[in-house]
Coordinates of C-alpha atoms in Angstrom, one line a residue:
X831 CA 0.0 0.0 0.0
X832 CA 1.5 3.3 -1.0
X833 CA 1.9 6.2 1.4
X834 CA -0.9 8.2 -0.3
X835 CA -3.4 5.4 0.2
X836 CA -2.2 4.9 3.8
X837 CA -2.8 8.6 4.6
X838 CA -6.2 8.3 3.1
X839 CA -7.2 5.4 5.3
X840 CA -5.8 7.2 8.3
X841 CA -8.1 10.1 7.6
X842 CA -11.1 7.7 7.3
X843 CA -10.3 6.1 10.6
X844 CA -9.9 9.5 12.3
X845 CA -13.3 10.7 10.8
X846 CA -15.0 7.5 11.9
X847 CA -13.5 7.7 15.3
X848 CA -14.7 11.3 15.8
X849 CA -18.3 10.5 14.9
X850 CA -19.3 9.2 18.4
X851 CA -17.7 12.3 20.0
X852 CA -19.6 14.6 17.5
X853 CA -22.8 12.7 18.3
X854 CA -22.4 13.1 22.0
X855 CA -21.7 16.8 21.6
X856 CA -24.8 17.2 19.3
X857 CA -27.1 15.3 21.7
X858 CA -25.8 17.4 24.6
X859 CA -26.4 20.5 22.6
X860 CA -29.9 19.4 21.8
X861 CA -30.6 18.6 25.4
X862 CA -29.4 21.9 26.6
X863 CA -31.5 23.7 24.0
X864 CA -34.6 21.8 25.0
X865 CA -33.9 22.2 28.7
X866 CA -33.6 26.0 28.5
X867 CA -36.0 26.7 25.7
X868 CA -38.8 29.0 27.1
X869 CA -42.1 27.4 27.6
X870 CA -43.7 30.8 27.8
X871 CA -42.5 33.7 25.7
X872 CA -42.6 37.4 26.4
X873 CA -45.9 38.9 25.3
X874 CA -47.7 35.5 25.5
X875 CA -50.6 37.0 27.5
X876 CA -51.6 39.3 24.6
X877 CA -52.0 36.2 22.3
X878 CA -54.5 34.3 24.5
X879 CA -58.1 34.4 23.4
X880 CA -60.5 35.6 26.1
X881 CA -64.2 35.3 26.6
X882 CA -64.9 37.9 29.2
X883 CA -63.9 41.4 30.3
X884 CA -62.5 40.3 33.7
X885 CA -60.5 37.5 32.1
X886 CA -59.1 39.9 29.5
X887 CA -58.4 42.6 32.1
X888 CA -56.1 40.4 34.2
X889 CA -54.3 39.0 31.2
X890 CA -53.0 42.5 30.5
X891 CA -49.9 43.7 32.3
X892 CA -50.7 45.3 35.7
X893 CA -49.8 48.9 36.5
X894 CA -46.7 48.1 38.5
X895 CA -43.1 48.0 37.3
X896 CA -41.2 44.8 38.3
X897 CA -37.8 43.6 39.4
X898 CA -36.2 40.2 39.4
X899 CA -33.7 38.6 41.8
X900 CA -32.3 35.1 42.0
X901 CA -30.6 33.2 44.8
X902 CA -28.6 29.9 44.7
X903 CA -30.0 26.9 46.5
X904 CA -29.0 23.2 46.9
X905 CA -30.4 20.8 44.4
X906 CA -33.1 19.9 43.4
X907 CA -34.2 23.5 43.9
X908 CA -31.0 24.8 42.3
X909 CA -32.0 28.4 42.2
X910 CA -34.8 30.7 43.5
X911 CA -36.3 33.0 40.9
X912 CA -38.3 35.9 42.3
X913 CA -40.2 38.7 40.6
X914 CA -41.7 41.5 42.6
X915 CA -43.2 45.0 42.3
X916 CA -40.3 47.5 42.0
X917 CA -42.0 49.8 44.5
X918 CA -41.4 47.2 47.2
X919 CA -37.9 48.4 47.6
X920 CA -39.0 51.9 48.8
X921 CA -42.5 51.1 50.1
X922 CA -43.4 50.5 53.7
X923 CA -46.3 48.2 52.8
X924 CA -46.4 44.4 52.6
X925 CA -47.2 42.4 49.5
X926 CA -49.0 39.1 49.0
X927 CA -46.9 36.2 47.7
X928 CA -47.6 33.4 45.1
X929 CA -45.4 30.3 44.9
X930 CA -45.3 28.8 41.5
X931 CA -44.6 25.0 41.3
X932 CA -43.1 23.4 38.2
X933 CA -44.6 20.5 36.3
X934 CA -42.5 17.5 35.3
X935 CA -39.2 18.7 33.8
X936 CA -40.1 22.3 34.2
X937 CA -38.2 25.1 35.9
X938 CA -39.0 28.7 36.7
X939 CA -36.5 30.2 34.2
X940 CA -38.5 28.7 31.3
X941 CA -41.6 30.8 32.0
X942 CA -40.4 34.0 33.6
X943 CA -42.8 36.2 31.6
X944 CA -45.6 34.6 33.6
X945 CA -43.8 35.5 36.9
X946 CA -43.4 39.0 35.6
X947 CA -47.1 39.3 34.8
X948 CA -48.1 38.2 38.3
X949 CA -45.6 40.6 39.8
X950 CA -47.1 43.5 37.8
X951 CA -50.4 42.9 39.5
X952 CA -48.8 43.3 42.9
X953 CA -47.6 39.8 43.9
X954 CA -44.2 38.6 45.0
X955 CA -43.8 35.6 42.8
X956 CA -41.4 32.8 43.5
X957 CA -40.3 29.7 41.6
X958 CA -37.4 27.2 41.5
X959 CA -35.5 24.9 39.2
X960 CA -36.9 21.7 40.7
X961 CA -38.1 19.4 37.9
X962 CA -39.7 16.8 40.2
X963 CA -41.9 18.7 42.6
X964 CA -44.7 16.3 43.3
X965 CA -44.2 15.7 47.0
X966 CA -44.6 19.4 47.8
X967 CA -41.4 19.2 49.8
X968 CA -39.4 21.8 47.8
X969 CA -42.5 24.1 47.8
X970 CA -42.4 24.1 51.6
X971 CA -38.6 24.7 51.5
X972 CA -39.3 27.6 49.2
X973 CA -41.9 29.0 51.5
X974 CA -39.5 28.7 54.5
X975 CA -36.8 30.4 52.5
X976 CA -39.1 33.4 51.8
X977 CA -40.3 33.5 55.4
X978 CA -36.6 33.7 56.4
X979 CA -36.1 36.6 53.9
X980 CA -39.0 38.4 55.5
X981 CA -37.1 38.3 58.8
X982 CA -33.7 39.2 57.4
X983 CA -32.8 42.9 57.7
X984 CA -30.3 42.5 54.8
X985 CA -33.0 41.2 52.4
X986 CA -35.0 43.3 50.0
X987 CA -38.0 41.3 51.3
X988 CA -37.5 42.3 54.9
X989 CA -40.9 42.9 56.4
X990 CA -42.4 43.1 52.9
X991 CA -44.2 39.8 52.7
X992 CA -47.8 39.7 53.8
X993 CA -47.6 36.3 55.5
X994 CA -51.3 36.1 56.0
X995 CA -51.9 36.3 52.2
X996 CA -49.8 33.5 50.5
X997 CA -51.1 31.5 47.6
X998 CA -49.7 28.6 45.6
X999 CA -50.3 27.4 42.0
X1000 CA -48.7 24.7 40.0
X1001 CA -49.1 22.8 36.7
X1002 CA -49.4 19.1 36.0
X1003 CA -47.1 17.3 38.5
X1004 CA -46.9 20.8 40.1
X1005 CA -50.7 20.7 40.5
X1006 CA -50.4 17.5 42.5
X1007 CA -47.6 19.2 44.5
X1008 CA -50.0 22.0 45.3
X1009 CA -52.4 19.6 47.0
X1010 CA -49.5 18.0 48.9
X1011 CA -48.2 21.4 49.9
X1012 CA -51.5 22.6 51.3
X1013 CA -52.3 19.4 53.2
X1014 CA -49.2 17.4 54.4
X1015 CA -46.9 19.8 56.2
X1016 CA -46.7 21.8 59.4
X1017 CA -46.4 24.9 57.3
X1018 CA -49.5 24.1 55.1
X1019 CA -51.5 26.5 57.1
X1020 CA -49.6 29.4 55.6
X1021 CA -51.4 28.9 52.3
X1022 CA -54.6 31.0 52.1
X1023 CA -55.6 29.7 48.7
X1024 CA -54.5 27.5 45.8
X1025 CA -54.9 27.1 42.1
X1026 CA -53.8 23.7 40.7
X1027 CA -53.7 23.7 36.9
X1028 CA -54.2 20.3 35.1
X1029 CA -53.0 18.5 38.2
X1030 CA -52.1 14.8 37.9
X1031 CA -55.3 13.4 39.2
X1032 CA -55.5 11.8 42.6
X1033 CA -56.2 8.3 41.2
X1034 CA -53.2 8.4 38.9
X1035 CA -50.9 10.0 41.5
X1036 CA -51.7 7.2 43.9
X1037 CA -51.3 4.4 41.3
X1038 CA -48.2 5.3 39.4
X1039 CA -46.3 8.1 41.2
X1040 CA -44.4 8.6 44.4
X1041 CA -46.4 11.7 45.3
X1042 CA -50.0 10.6 46.2
X1043 CA -52.3 13.1 47.8
X1044 CA -55.9 13.4 49.0
X1045 CA -57.9 16.3 47.6
X1046 CA -60.4 15.9 50.4
X1047 CA -57.8 17.2 52.9
X1048 CA -57.6 20.6 51.2
X1049 CA -57.9 23.2 53.9
X1050 CA -58.0 26.5 51.8
X1051 CA -60.1 27.7 48.9
X1052 CA -59.2 26.0 45.6
X1053 CA -59.5 27.0 41.9
X1054 CA -58.9 23.8 39.9
X1055 CA -58.6 24.2 36.1
X1056 CA -57.9 21.8 33.2
X1057 CA -58.2 21.5 29.4
X1058 CA -60.6 19.6 27.1
X1059 CA -58.3 18.6 24.3
X1060 CA -55.8 15.8 23.7
X1061 CA -55.7 12.2 25.0
X1062 CA -52.9 12.9 27.4
X1063 CA -54.9 15.7 29.2
X1064 CA -58.3 14.2 29.1
X1065 CA -57.6 10.5 29.5
X1066 CA -54.2 10.2 31.3
X1067 CA -53.6 13.3 33.5
X1068 CA -57.0 14.5 34.6
X1069 CA -60.1 12.9 33.0
X1070 CA -63.3 14.8 33.7
X1071 CA -64.7 12.1 36.0
X1072 CA -61.6 12.3 38.2
X1073 CA -61.7 16.0 38.2
X1074 CA -65.3 16.1 39.3
X1075 CA -64.7 13.4 42.0
X1076 CA -61.9 15.5 43.4
X1077 CA -64.1 18.6 43.3
X1078 CA -66.9 16.7 45.1
X1079 CA -64.4 15.5 47.8
X1080 CA -63.2 18.9 48.7
X1081 CA -65.2 20.6 51.5
X1082 CA -63.5 24.0 51.1
X1083 CA -64.7 26.9 49.0
X1084 CA -64.0 25.7 45.5
X1085 CA -64.3 26.4 41.7
X1086 CA -63.6 24.1 38.8
X1087 CA -63.7 24.6 35.1
X1088 CA -62.1 23.3 31.9
X1089 CA -60.7 25.5 29.2
X1090 CA -62.2 24.5 25.8
X1091 CA -59.8 23.2 23.2
X1092 CA -56.7 23.5 25.4
X1093 CA -54.2 20.6 25.5
X1094 CA -52.2 19.7 28.6
X1095 CA -49.2 21.9 27.8
X1096 CA -51.4 24.9 26.9
X1097 CA -52.9 24.8 30.4
X1098 CA -49.7 26.1 31.8
X1099 CA -50.7 29.6 30.7
X1100 CA -54.0 29.7 28.8
X1101 CA -56.3 30.2 31.9
X1102 CA -53.9 32.8 33.4
X1103 CA -56.5 35.6 33.4
X1104 CA -58.7 33.8 35.9
X1105 CA -55.7 32.5 37.9
X1106 CA -54.6 36.1 38.5
X1107 CA -58.2 37.2 39.2
X1108 CA -58.5 34.4 41.7
X1109 CA -55.4 35.5 43.6
X1110 CA -56.3 39.1 43.3
X1111 CA -59.7 38.3 45.0
X1112 CA -58.4 35.8 47.5
X1113 CA -55.2 37.6 48.6
X1114 CA -56.1 41.2 48.0
X1115 CA -59.8 41.4 48.3
X1116 CA -60.2 42.8 44.8
X1117 CA -63.9 43.2 44.3
X1118 CA -63.7 43.4 40.5
X1119 CA -61.7 40.2 40.3
X1120 CA -64.3 38.5 42.5
X1121 CA -66.9 39.0 39.8
X1122 CA -65.3 36.2 37.8
X1123 CA -66.4 33.7 40.4
X1124 CA -69.2 35.3 42.5
X1125 CA -72.4 37.4 42.2
X1126 CA -75.6 36.8 40.2
X1127 CA -73.7 36.0 37.0
X1128 CA -70.1 35.0 37.6
X1129 CA -68.1 35.7 34.4
X1130 CA -66.3 32.3 34.4
X1131 CA -69.6 30.4 34.7
X1132 CA -70.9 32.0 31.4
X1133 CA -67.6 32.3 29.5
X1134 CA -68.0 30.3 26.2
X1135 CA -64.3 29.4 26.3
X1136 CA -64.9 27.3 29.4
X1137 CA -67.1 24.3 30.2
X1138 CA -67.9 21.9 33.1
X1139 CA -67.9 25.0 35.4
X1140 CA -68.9 24.3 39.0
X1141 CA -68.6 26.5 42.0
X1142 CA -69.4 26.3 45.7
X1143 CA -68.2 29.4 47.5
X1144 CA -70.9 29.5 50.2
X1145 CA -68.7 28.5 53.1
X1146 CA -67.6 31.5 55.0
X1147 CA -63.9 31.1 55.1
X1148 CA -61.9 32.1 58.2
X1149 CA -65.0 32.5 60.4

């Protein structure tokens, strides 16, 4: 074999040998891209169709400018992401707080525009990088972290959190985590209200996950929402029959509804107008927001973009 042919074969061997390395690099790049690709993009709220004035109102940005801070944490939390009204830094008032719990594989940095929207309506809004939130444990750890910040003179949140007005919302596995967070822990009593979105239903959570829960143990008002489209949403995650059974089991003030035509992933953000309205009512006493759920003709109950609406808010909460 002459030298030229030998050199040619060496090149082939080198190229073939480099393919596995290139493949690993490509796969790693694709994973990093998917892991950090936003699930909610800036301006998403302006693109959501609405079927009522209240829903539309709370999907618009609120009147407050916002700021963002992050803080490192041990895994699986990884990092706290916190959006808050800018005026908090100079104001003497306290602000209600919402904890946002990730669905499977989710993390707060993938839907920061949603946090920013909540903050513009006056909420301190907190999330983490935990991708497996179901037990509710990291939600409670997040709560405790923020309560510590409220007592730390060196923190921007020192004496700025309204500890009597804390809510929690979560999507998918995060919805199941919401039920666990408000029922299983010594700190569960801090939560004044909850909004689980397309929660992994109680039956499925008990059968195939390590984060079972009991909706009947809910001890604060609950807004439970889901979608009507896609086999995964309607047959696997939260079938209507399961959703209705969970609703019936709860003895707290409660509302349930399904957003017409929305798939599982779309429920992360598509009902956001009513989620904000719920928290504005429950945590701030906003009378206009309350009109979505109460009164002679609650808006959500007659909104054509929702179906299977049910509500029982007759219990006087808090005595």
